[in-house]
Each structure stands twice: as C-alpha cells, then as structure tokens.
Coordinates of C-alpha atoms and ligand atoms in Angstrom, one line a residue:
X1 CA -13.9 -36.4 -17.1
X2 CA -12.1 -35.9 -13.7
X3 CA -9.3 -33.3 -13.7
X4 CA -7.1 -32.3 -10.7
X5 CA -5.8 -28.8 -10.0
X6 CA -2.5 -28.0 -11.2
X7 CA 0.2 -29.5 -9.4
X8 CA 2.2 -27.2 -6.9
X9 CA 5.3 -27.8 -7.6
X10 CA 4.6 -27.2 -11.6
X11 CA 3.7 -23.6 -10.2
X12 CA 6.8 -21.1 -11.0
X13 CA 7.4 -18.1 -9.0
X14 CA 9.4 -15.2 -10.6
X15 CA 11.0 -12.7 -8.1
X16 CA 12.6 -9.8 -9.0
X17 CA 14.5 -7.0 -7.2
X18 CA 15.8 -8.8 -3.9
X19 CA 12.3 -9.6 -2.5
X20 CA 12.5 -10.3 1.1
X21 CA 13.3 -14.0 1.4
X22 CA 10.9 -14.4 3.8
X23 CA 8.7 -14.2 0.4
X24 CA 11.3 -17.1 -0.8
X25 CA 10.5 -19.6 1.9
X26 CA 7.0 -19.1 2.0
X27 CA 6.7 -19.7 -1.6
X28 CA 9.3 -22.8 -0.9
X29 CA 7.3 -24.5 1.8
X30 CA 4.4 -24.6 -0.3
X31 CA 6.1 -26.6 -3.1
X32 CA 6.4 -23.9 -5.6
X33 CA 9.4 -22.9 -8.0
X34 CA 10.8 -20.1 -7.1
X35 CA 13.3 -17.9 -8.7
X36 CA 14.8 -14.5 -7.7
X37 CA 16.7 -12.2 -10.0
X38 CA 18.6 -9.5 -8.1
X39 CA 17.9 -6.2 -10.1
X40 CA 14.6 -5.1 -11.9
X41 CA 14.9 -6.4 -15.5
X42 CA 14.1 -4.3 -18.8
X43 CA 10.7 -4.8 -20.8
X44 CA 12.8 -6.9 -23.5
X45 CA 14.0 -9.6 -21.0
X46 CA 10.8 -9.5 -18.8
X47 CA 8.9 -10.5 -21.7
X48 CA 11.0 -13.3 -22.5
X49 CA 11.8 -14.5 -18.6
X50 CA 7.6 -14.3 -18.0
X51 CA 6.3 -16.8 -20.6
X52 CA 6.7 -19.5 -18.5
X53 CA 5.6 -18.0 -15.3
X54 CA 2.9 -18.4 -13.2
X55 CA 3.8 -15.5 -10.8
X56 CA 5.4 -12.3 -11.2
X57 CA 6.9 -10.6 -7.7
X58 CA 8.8 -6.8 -7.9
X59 CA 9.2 -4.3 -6.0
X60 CA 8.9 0.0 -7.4
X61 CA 11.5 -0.4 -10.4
X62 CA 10.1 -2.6 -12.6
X63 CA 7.7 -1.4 -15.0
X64 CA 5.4 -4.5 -15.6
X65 CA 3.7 -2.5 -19.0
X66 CA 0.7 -4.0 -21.2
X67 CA 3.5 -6.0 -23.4
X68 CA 4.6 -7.3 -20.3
X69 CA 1.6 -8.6 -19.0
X70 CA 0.4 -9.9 -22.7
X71 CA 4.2 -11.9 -22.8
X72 CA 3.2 -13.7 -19.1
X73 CA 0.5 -16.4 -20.5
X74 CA 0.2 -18.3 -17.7
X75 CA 0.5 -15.2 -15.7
X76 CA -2.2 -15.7 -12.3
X77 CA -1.1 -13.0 -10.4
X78 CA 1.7 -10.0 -10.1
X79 CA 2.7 -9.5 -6.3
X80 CA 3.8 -5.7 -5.7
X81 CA 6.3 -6.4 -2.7
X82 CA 5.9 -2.7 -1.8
X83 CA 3.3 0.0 -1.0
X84 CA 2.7 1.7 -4.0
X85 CA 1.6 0.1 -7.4
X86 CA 1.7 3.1 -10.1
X87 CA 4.5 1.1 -12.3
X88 CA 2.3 -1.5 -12.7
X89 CA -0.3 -1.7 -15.6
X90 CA -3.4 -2.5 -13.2
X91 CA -6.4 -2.1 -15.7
X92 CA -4.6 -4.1 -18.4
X93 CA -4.2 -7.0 -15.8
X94 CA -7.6 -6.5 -14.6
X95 CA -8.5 -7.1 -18.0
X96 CA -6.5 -10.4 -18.3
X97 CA -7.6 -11.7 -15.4
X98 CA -4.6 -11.0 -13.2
X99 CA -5.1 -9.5 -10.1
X100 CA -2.3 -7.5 -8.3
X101 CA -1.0 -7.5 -5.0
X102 CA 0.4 -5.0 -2.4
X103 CA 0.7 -4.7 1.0
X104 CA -0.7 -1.3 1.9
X105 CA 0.1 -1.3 5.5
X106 CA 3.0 -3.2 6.4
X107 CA 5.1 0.0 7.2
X108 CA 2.5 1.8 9.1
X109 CA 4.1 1.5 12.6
X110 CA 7.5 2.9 10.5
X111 CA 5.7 5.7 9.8
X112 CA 4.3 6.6 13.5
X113 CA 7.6 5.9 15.3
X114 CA 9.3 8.2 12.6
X115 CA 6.5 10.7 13.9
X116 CA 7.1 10.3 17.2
X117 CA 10.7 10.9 17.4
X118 CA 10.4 14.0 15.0
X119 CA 7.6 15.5 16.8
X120 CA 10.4 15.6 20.3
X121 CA 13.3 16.5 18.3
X122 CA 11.6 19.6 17.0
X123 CA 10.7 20.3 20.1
X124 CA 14.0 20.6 21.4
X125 CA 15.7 21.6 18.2
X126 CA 17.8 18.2 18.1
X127 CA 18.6 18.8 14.2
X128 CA 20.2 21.9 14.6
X129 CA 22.2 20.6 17.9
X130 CA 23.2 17.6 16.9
X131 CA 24.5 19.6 13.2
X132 CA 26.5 22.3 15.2
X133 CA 28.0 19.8 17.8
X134 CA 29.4 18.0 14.5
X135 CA 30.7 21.4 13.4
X136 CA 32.6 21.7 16.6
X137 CA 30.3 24.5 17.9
X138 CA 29.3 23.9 21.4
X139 CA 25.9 25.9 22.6
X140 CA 24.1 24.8 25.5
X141 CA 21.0 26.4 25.5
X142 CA 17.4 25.7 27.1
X143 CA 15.7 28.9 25.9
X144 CA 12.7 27.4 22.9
X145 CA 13.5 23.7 24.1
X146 CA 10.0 22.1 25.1
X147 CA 8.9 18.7 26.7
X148 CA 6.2 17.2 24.6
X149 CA 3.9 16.4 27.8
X150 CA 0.8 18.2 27.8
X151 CA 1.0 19.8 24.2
X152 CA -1.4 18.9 21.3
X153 CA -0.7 17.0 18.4
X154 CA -3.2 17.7 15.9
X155 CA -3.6 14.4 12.9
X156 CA -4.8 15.5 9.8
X157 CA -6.2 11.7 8.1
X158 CA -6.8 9.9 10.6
X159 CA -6.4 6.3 8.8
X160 CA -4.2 3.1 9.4
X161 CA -1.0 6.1 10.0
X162 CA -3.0 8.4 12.1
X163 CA -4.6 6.6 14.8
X164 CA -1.5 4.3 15.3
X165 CA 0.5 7.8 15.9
X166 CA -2.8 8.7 18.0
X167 CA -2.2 6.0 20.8
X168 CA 1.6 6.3 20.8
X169 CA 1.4 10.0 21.4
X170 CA -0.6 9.5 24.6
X171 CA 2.2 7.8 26.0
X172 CA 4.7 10.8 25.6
X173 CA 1.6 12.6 27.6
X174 CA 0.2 14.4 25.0
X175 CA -3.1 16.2 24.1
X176 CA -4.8 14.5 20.3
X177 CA -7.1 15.9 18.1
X178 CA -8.0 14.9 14.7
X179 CA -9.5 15.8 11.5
X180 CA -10.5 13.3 9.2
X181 CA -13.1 13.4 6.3
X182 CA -15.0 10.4 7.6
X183 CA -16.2 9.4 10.7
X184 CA -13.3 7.9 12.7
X185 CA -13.7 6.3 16.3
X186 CA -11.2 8.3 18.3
X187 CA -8.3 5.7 20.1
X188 CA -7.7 6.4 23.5
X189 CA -8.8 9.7 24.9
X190 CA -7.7 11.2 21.1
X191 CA -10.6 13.7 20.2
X192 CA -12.3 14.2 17.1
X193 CA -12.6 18.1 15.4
X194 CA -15.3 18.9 12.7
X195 CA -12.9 21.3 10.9
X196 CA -9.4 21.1 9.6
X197 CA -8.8 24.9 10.9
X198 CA -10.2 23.6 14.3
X199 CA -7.0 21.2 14.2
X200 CA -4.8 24.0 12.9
X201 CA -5.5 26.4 15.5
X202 CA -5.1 24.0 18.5
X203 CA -2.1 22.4 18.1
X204 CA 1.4 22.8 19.0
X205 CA 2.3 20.1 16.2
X206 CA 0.3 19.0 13.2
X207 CA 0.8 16.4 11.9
X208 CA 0.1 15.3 8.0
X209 CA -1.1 11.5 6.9
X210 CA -3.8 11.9 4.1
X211 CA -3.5 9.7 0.5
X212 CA -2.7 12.0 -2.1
X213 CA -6.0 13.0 -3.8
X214 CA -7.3 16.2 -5.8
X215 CA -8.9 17.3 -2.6
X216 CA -5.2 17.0 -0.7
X217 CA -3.4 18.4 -3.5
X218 CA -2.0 21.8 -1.5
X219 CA -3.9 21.0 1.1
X220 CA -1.9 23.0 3.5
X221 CA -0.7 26.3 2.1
X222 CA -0.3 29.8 3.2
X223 CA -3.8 30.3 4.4
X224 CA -4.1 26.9 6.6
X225 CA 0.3 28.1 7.8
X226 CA -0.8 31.5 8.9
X227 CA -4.1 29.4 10.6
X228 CA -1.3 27.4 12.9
X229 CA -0.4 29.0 16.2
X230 CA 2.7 31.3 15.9
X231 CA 5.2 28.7 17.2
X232 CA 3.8 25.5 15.7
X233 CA 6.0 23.0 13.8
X234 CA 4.2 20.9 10.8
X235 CA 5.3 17.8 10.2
X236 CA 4.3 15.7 6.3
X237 CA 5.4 12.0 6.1
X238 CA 2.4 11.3 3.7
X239 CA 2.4 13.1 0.0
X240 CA 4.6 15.4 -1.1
X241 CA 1.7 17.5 -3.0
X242 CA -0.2 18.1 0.2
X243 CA 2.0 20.9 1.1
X244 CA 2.5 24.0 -0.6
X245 CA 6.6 24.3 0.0
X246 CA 7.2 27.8 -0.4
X247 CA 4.4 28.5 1.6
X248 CA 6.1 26.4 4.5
X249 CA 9.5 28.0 4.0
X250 CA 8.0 31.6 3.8
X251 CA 6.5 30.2 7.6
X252 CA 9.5 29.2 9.0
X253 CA 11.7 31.9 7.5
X254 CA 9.0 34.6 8.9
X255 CA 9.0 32.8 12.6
X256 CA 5.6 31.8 12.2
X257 CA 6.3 28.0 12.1
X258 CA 8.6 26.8 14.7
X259 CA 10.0 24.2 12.6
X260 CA 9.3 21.4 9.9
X261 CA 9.8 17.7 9.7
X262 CA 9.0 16.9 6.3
X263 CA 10.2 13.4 4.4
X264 CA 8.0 13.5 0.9
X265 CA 8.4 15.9 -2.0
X266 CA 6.8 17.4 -4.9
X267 CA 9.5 16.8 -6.9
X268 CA 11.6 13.4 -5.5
X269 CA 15.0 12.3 -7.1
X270 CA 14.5 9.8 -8.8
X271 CA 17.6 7.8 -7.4
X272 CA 19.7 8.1 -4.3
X273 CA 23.0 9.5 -6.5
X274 CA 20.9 12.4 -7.9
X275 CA 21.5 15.9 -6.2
X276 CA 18.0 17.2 -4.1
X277 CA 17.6 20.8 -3.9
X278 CA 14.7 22.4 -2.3
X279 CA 13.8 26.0 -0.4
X280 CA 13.7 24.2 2.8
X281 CA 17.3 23.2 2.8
X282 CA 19.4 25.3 5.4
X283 CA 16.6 26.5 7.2
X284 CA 16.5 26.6 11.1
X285 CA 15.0 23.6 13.1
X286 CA 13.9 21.8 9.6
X287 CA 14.5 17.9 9.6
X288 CA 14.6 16.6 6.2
X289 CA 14.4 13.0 5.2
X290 CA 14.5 11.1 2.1
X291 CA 11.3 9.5 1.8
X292 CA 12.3 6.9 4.3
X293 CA 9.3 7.1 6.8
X294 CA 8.0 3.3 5.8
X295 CA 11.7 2.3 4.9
X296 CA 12.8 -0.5 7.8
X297 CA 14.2 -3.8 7.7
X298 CA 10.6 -4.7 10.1
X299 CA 8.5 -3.0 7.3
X300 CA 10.2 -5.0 4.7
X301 CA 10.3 -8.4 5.8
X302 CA 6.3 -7.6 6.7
X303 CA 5.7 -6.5 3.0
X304 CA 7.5 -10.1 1.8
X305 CA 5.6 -12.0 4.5
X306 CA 1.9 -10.3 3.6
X307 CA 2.4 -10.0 -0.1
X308 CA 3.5 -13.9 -0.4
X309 CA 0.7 -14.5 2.1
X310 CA -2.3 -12.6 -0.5
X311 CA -0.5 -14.6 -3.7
X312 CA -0.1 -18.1 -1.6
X313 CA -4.0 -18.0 -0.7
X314 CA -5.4 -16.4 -4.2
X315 CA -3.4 -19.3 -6.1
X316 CA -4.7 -21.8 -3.5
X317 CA -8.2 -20.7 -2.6
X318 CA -9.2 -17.9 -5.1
X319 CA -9.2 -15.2 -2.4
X320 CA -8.9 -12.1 -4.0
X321 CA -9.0 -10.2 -0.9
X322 CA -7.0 -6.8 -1.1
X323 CA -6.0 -6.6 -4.2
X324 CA -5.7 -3.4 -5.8
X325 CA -7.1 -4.3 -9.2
X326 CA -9.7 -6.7 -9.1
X327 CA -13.3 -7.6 -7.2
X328 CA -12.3 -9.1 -3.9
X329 CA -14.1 -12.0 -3.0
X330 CA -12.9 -15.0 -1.1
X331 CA -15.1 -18.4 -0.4
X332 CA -14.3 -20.1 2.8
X333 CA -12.5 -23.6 2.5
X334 CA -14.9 -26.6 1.8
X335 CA -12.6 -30.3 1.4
X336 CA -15.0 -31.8 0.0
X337 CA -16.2 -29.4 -2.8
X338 CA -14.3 -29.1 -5.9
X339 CA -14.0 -25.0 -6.8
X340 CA -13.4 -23.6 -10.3
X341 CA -12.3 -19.9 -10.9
X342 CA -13.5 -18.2 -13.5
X343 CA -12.7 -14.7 -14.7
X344 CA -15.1 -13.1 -17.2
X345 CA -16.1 -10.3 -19.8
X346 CA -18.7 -7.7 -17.8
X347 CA -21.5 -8.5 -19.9
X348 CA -25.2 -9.7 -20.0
X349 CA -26.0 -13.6 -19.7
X350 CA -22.7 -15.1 -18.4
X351 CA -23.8 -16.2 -15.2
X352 CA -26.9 -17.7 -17.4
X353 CA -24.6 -19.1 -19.7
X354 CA -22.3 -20.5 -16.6
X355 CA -25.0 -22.4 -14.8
X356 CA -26.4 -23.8 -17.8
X357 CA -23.4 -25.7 -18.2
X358 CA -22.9 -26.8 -14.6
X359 CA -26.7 -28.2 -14.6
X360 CA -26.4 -29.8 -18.1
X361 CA -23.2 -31.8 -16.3
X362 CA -25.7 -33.0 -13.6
X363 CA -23.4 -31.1 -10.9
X364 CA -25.1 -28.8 -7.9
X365 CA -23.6 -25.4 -6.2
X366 CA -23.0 -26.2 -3.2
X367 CA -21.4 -22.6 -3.2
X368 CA -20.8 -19.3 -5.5
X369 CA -19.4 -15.8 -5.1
X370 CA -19.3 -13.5 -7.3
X371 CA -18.7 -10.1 -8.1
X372 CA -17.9 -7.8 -10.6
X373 CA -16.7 -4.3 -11.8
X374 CA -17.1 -2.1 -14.6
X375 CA -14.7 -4.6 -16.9
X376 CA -14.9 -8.0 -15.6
X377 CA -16.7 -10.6 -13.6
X378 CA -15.4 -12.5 -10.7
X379 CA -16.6 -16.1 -10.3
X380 CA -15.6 -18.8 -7.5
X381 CA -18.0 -22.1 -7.3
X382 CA -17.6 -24.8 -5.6
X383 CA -19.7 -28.1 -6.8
X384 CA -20.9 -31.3 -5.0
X385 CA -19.7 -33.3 -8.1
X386 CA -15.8 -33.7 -9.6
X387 CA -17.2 -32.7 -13.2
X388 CA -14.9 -29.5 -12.7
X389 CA -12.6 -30.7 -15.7
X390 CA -15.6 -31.1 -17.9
X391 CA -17.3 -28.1 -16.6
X392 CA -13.8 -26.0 -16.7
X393 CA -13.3 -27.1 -20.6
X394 CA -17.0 -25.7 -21.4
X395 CA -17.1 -22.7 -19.1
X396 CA -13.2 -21.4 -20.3
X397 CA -14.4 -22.3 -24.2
X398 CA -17.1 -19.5 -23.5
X399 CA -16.2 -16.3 -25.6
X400 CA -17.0 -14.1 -22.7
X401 CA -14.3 -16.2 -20.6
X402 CA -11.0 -14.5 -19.8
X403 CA -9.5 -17.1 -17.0
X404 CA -11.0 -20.5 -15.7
X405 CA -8.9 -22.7 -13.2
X406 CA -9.4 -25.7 -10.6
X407 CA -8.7 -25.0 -7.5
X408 CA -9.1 -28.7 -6.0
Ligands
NAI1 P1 -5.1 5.5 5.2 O1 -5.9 5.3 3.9 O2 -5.2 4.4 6.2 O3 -5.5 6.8 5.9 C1 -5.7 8.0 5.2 C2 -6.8 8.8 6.0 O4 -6.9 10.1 5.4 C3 -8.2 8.1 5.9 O5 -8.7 8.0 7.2 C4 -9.0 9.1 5.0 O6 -10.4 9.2 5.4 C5 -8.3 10.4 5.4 N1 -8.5 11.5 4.4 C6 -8.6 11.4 3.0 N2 -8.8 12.6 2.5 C7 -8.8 13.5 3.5 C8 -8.9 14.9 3.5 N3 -9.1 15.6 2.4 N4 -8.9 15.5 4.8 C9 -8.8 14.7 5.9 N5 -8.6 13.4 5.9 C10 -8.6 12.8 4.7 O7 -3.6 5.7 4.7 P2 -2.3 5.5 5.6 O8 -1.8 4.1 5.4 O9 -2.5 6.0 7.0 O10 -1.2 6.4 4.9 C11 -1.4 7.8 4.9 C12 -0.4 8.5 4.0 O11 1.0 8.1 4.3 C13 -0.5 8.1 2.5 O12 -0.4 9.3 1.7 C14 0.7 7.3 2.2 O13 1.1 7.4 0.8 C15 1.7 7.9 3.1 N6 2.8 7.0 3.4 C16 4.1 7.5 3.4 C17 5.2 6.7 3.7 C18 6.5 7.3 3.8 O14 7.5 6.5 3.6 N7 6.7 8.5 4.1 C19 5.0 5.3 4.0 C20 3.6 4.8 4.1 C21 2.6 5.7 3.8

C-alpha cells in the first residue's frame, strides 16, 4: 500500500491572541488553514475550537492545561509565540507526542539596547530630570552627571543578553567584565572574572542577565550591595527573584548605590490596570519599567517569524530542533526517501519491534535518528521503498506508539 503525507492545505492552523501576522502569511504561503482569534479563549471553548486542529499558536494568556491538550486529537504541535512557556502543560504534551515551541531569543537585542540607554541615563540622572522638568522645576546641574566612556560595566550571565550588551557597550567606550558560571569566550576586548565579587567590586554599573534558577534566587542581596563600589548603580532586566529589593532600596536610600534601573519584579501585576507598589518607588535616580525590556514591535514580529518557522519545518520535516519539551533531532532533506515519524513510549524493545516491521516489508533505512528522554522516544526514518503507509499502519498499531506520520 502506497500512502502520501497528509495534504497541506487539509492542515488547520489555530492562532490565538493576535499572533503577529507575519506568523499568518507564513502559515498561508505554505497552503495551510489558518485561523486567528483575537483574545486568549477559556479552557471550555479551547477544548471545543481544538478538536479539529492540527496546530495550536498563543501567546502568555492562554492556559493550554492537560484537558486542553487531551481535546486537540490531531494536535502535532503548540507554537508559544512568546518567550516564556510556564502556562503551557509541557510534560503532558511531551507525553502526547506534541512538542512545543518558543522563540527564546527573539527579543535579545530589546533587552541590550534597553541596557544601554539605562546604563547613560543613570549616569546622568535623566529620570529624575526629565520628572522635575515635567513638574516645572528647572535645575541645571552637572555635579554627579558622568560620561559613560572609560567606566566598567560589569555582566553578571553572560548568555545570548549578556555578550550582545558586551559588544554594544564598547562602542559607548566602555571597560567589560563578566561573570558567568560557564566558560564564555569574551566578545571584543570584554574580559572574563572568576568571581562574582570580582565583578561587584570593579564596576561602576552591573548589570543583571541570569535565568531564574535556585542558585539565582537572591542572588544579589545586602552582602553582594555593600560588595559594589560606593557609587555604583545596579541595573536587573532578567528575573525579578535575583534581587533582594529591600536590600536594593536600603542601598540607595543609604547612598551606597548610585542608582537602580530595574524592569522585573518579585511580585508582577498581573495586568496593566492593576496598581504596582513597591519600596523602590519615589526613590532618587531609580528608573522603573514594567517588564517591558523584550517588549518591541522588532521583537514581536521576530517571535511570529521564528515560532512559524520551528512549526512550518517540524510539520514538514520532523525537525524538532528547539523545542522546549521534546528530544530535538532533525534529519536533513532526502527527495527521494520517504520519512515516517514516530513518537514512542520510553521503553525496552521498540526500536527492535520498529525495524522488524520495516525489514518484514522488504524496505531498507536509508536514514534514522533517534532520541529519547526519560518519557518518550523520538524516531525519524527515512526508507528506500514507498511502503511507509504499510509500515505507518503496523508501527502506529504498536502499543508502545504514541504518534506515527508521513512526512513524504
Ligand atoms: P541565556 O540563557 O542566553 O544566558 C543566561 C546566562 O546566565 C548563561 O550564560 C548562563 O550560563 C548564565 N548563568 C546561569 N546561572 C548563573 C549564575 N548563577 N551566575 C552567573 N551566570 C549564570 O539567557 P538570556 O536570553 O541572555 O536571558 C537572560 C535573562 O533575561 C533571563 O532571565 C530571561 O528571563 C531574561 N529576559 C528578560 C526580558 C525582559 O523583558 N526583561 C526579556 C528577555 C529575557
């Protein structure tokens, strides 16, 4: 029996929660059904909208839960058109076979110009200017105003964030170091430190932009503050549990820090009409933003291009490349194969049980990746022979099968 893949335009794309449209025409141009629902939608209506979907896309509202995820039977793959993939049931798609998603670094350059500008209006006060010349209070002063040239920046996490704010901080003049837990090569002339407290010490600005782990968590509180030179302004764009707050404000208040640019919270509103109160509202040479460091129209039409990208290429090729929930593999592109996909239980004797079948049809590998994690197994093949229906129909009847598809 010969069977084709599963024709494009049968392939049904739901969007939810105004997904760049540059998502839209990508999904479009490759023949696919799209549709986009403005808001996020409630569990209720999600179940009942995914049944016939091939393709879930949302952005941080929607909650795609375990119901969710068990209403979307034809469900391949949930596209997280954002950074951060906490509402999303991961492990319960893993075990369906679903992988998610995200795009983990379209907003990075966001970030490091945010940085950049912060770290010169501290160092001429610009906040508290620009707030007293919309009061109507004029005072012209140069006394504590800086130019960044020549001073050090010290990056704690030196990852995709870091070493991006690295080279553009060199071309303002100024001195790098870094701390990072791993090795890092330095850009530029930025230079490495072995210690945290080394950074601390050094620099005139330090800078924050490590993920938010148990070893993070307060990573910075009165200890590593009263470590910073007397003068030194801090600056946090990345977690808002890596700082102690009170320990920051009891800084500033005391002199100690020269002033804050902080955008992430401990405790974050959970939508823009709610009040925000914290200890570092009022205080002097403070810039406070709302989470916005990633938030730009650049960031998210590079989100709805990279996100459609990941889901255009795992529907067409398998690639599971970067995806948060799943073992990536990816097979390169072979015309004249025909490729099955299989998704599998993590136990003994599948891959046994998998190539018995393909042998008993008469078929050769010409190629196979596969790879696994604690839950499931990750299979793509690609076969001399077009017996993929016939070896699709005996490989997805297996009991340890979770998801089997043709590719082409
Ligand atoms: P990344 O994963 O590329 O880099 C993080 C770096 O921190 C890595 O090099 C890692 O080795 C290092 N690191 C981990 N633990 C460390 C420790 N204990 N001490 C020193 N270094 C440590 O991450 P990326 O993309 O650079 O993002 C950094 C942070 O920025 C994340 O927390 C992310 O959530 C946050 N972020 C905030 C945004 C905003 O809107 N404010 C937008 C985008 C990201």
């Amino acid at each position: 029996m010969s069977v084709t893949s599963f024709p494009k335009t049968e392939i049904k794309i739901l969007l939810l929660e105004n997904v760049h449209p540059v998502a839209t025409e990508a999904f479009a141009a490759e023949g696919f059904q799209v549709e986009t629902v403005k808001g996020a939608l409630p569990e209720a209506e999600l179940i009942a909208k995914i049944a016939d979907a091939h393709v879930l896309g949302i952005r941080s509202k929607t909650r795609v839960t375990p119901a969710i995820l068990d209403g979307g039977r034809r469900l391949m793959s949930v596209g997280a058109f954002c950074i951060g993939t906490n509402q999303i049931a991961t492990q319960h798609a893993n075990n369906r076979g679903v992988p998610v998603f995200n795009a983990p670094f379209s907003n990075t350059r966001s970030v490091a110009e945010l940085i950049l500008a912060e770290v010169v209006m501290l160092s001429r006060h610009l906040g508290d200017r620009t707030r007293e010349v919309h009061e109507g209070v004029w005072k012209k002063v140069a006394v504590g105003s800086h130019e960044v040239r020549g001073k050090t920046l010290g990056i704690i996490g030196y990852g995709h964030i870091g070493s991006q704010i690295g080279v553009l901080a060199e071309g303002f003049g100024m001195r790098v170091v870094f701390y990072d837990i791993l090795a890092k090569l330095p850009m530029g002339n930025n230079r490495s430190m072995s210690k945290l407290e080394d950074v601390l010490s050094v620099s005139d600005f330090v800078t924050l932009h490590v993920p938010e782990t148990p070893q993070t968590r307060n990573m910075i509180g009165p200890e590593e503050i009263a470590k910073m030179r007397a003068g030194a302004c801090l600056l946090n764009a990345s977690r808002g549990t890596v700082v102690v707050i009170d320990a920051l404000a009891d800084g500033i208040r005391r002199g100690h820090v020269g002033g804050a640019a902080v955008d992430v919270y401990p405790d974050e509103p959970e939508s823009n009409s709610s009040g925000f109160a914290s200890p570092l509202r009022g205080l002097p040479n403070v810039i406070l933003t709302p989470h916005i460091g990633g938030s730009t129209e650049e960031a998210q039409e590079a989100i709805g291009r990279e996100v459609s990208a990941s889901l255009i290429k795992y529907i067409n090729t398998g690639a599971t490349t970067g995806a948060v929930n799943f073992p990536q593999i990816e097979l390169p592109l072979d015309a004249t194969a025909h490729r099955i996909l299989n998704v599998h239980k993590n136990v003994p004797g599948v891959l046994r049980d998998i190539t018995k079948i393909v042998s008993d049809s008469n078929a050769n590998v010409r190629a196979q990746v596969l790879s696994t994690d604690p839950d499931i197994g990750y299979l793509l093949m690609d076969l001399d022979q077009d017996v993929s229906g016939d070896v699709k129909k005996a490989v997805g009847a297996l009991s340890t099968s979770i998801k089997t598809r043709i590719l082409f």
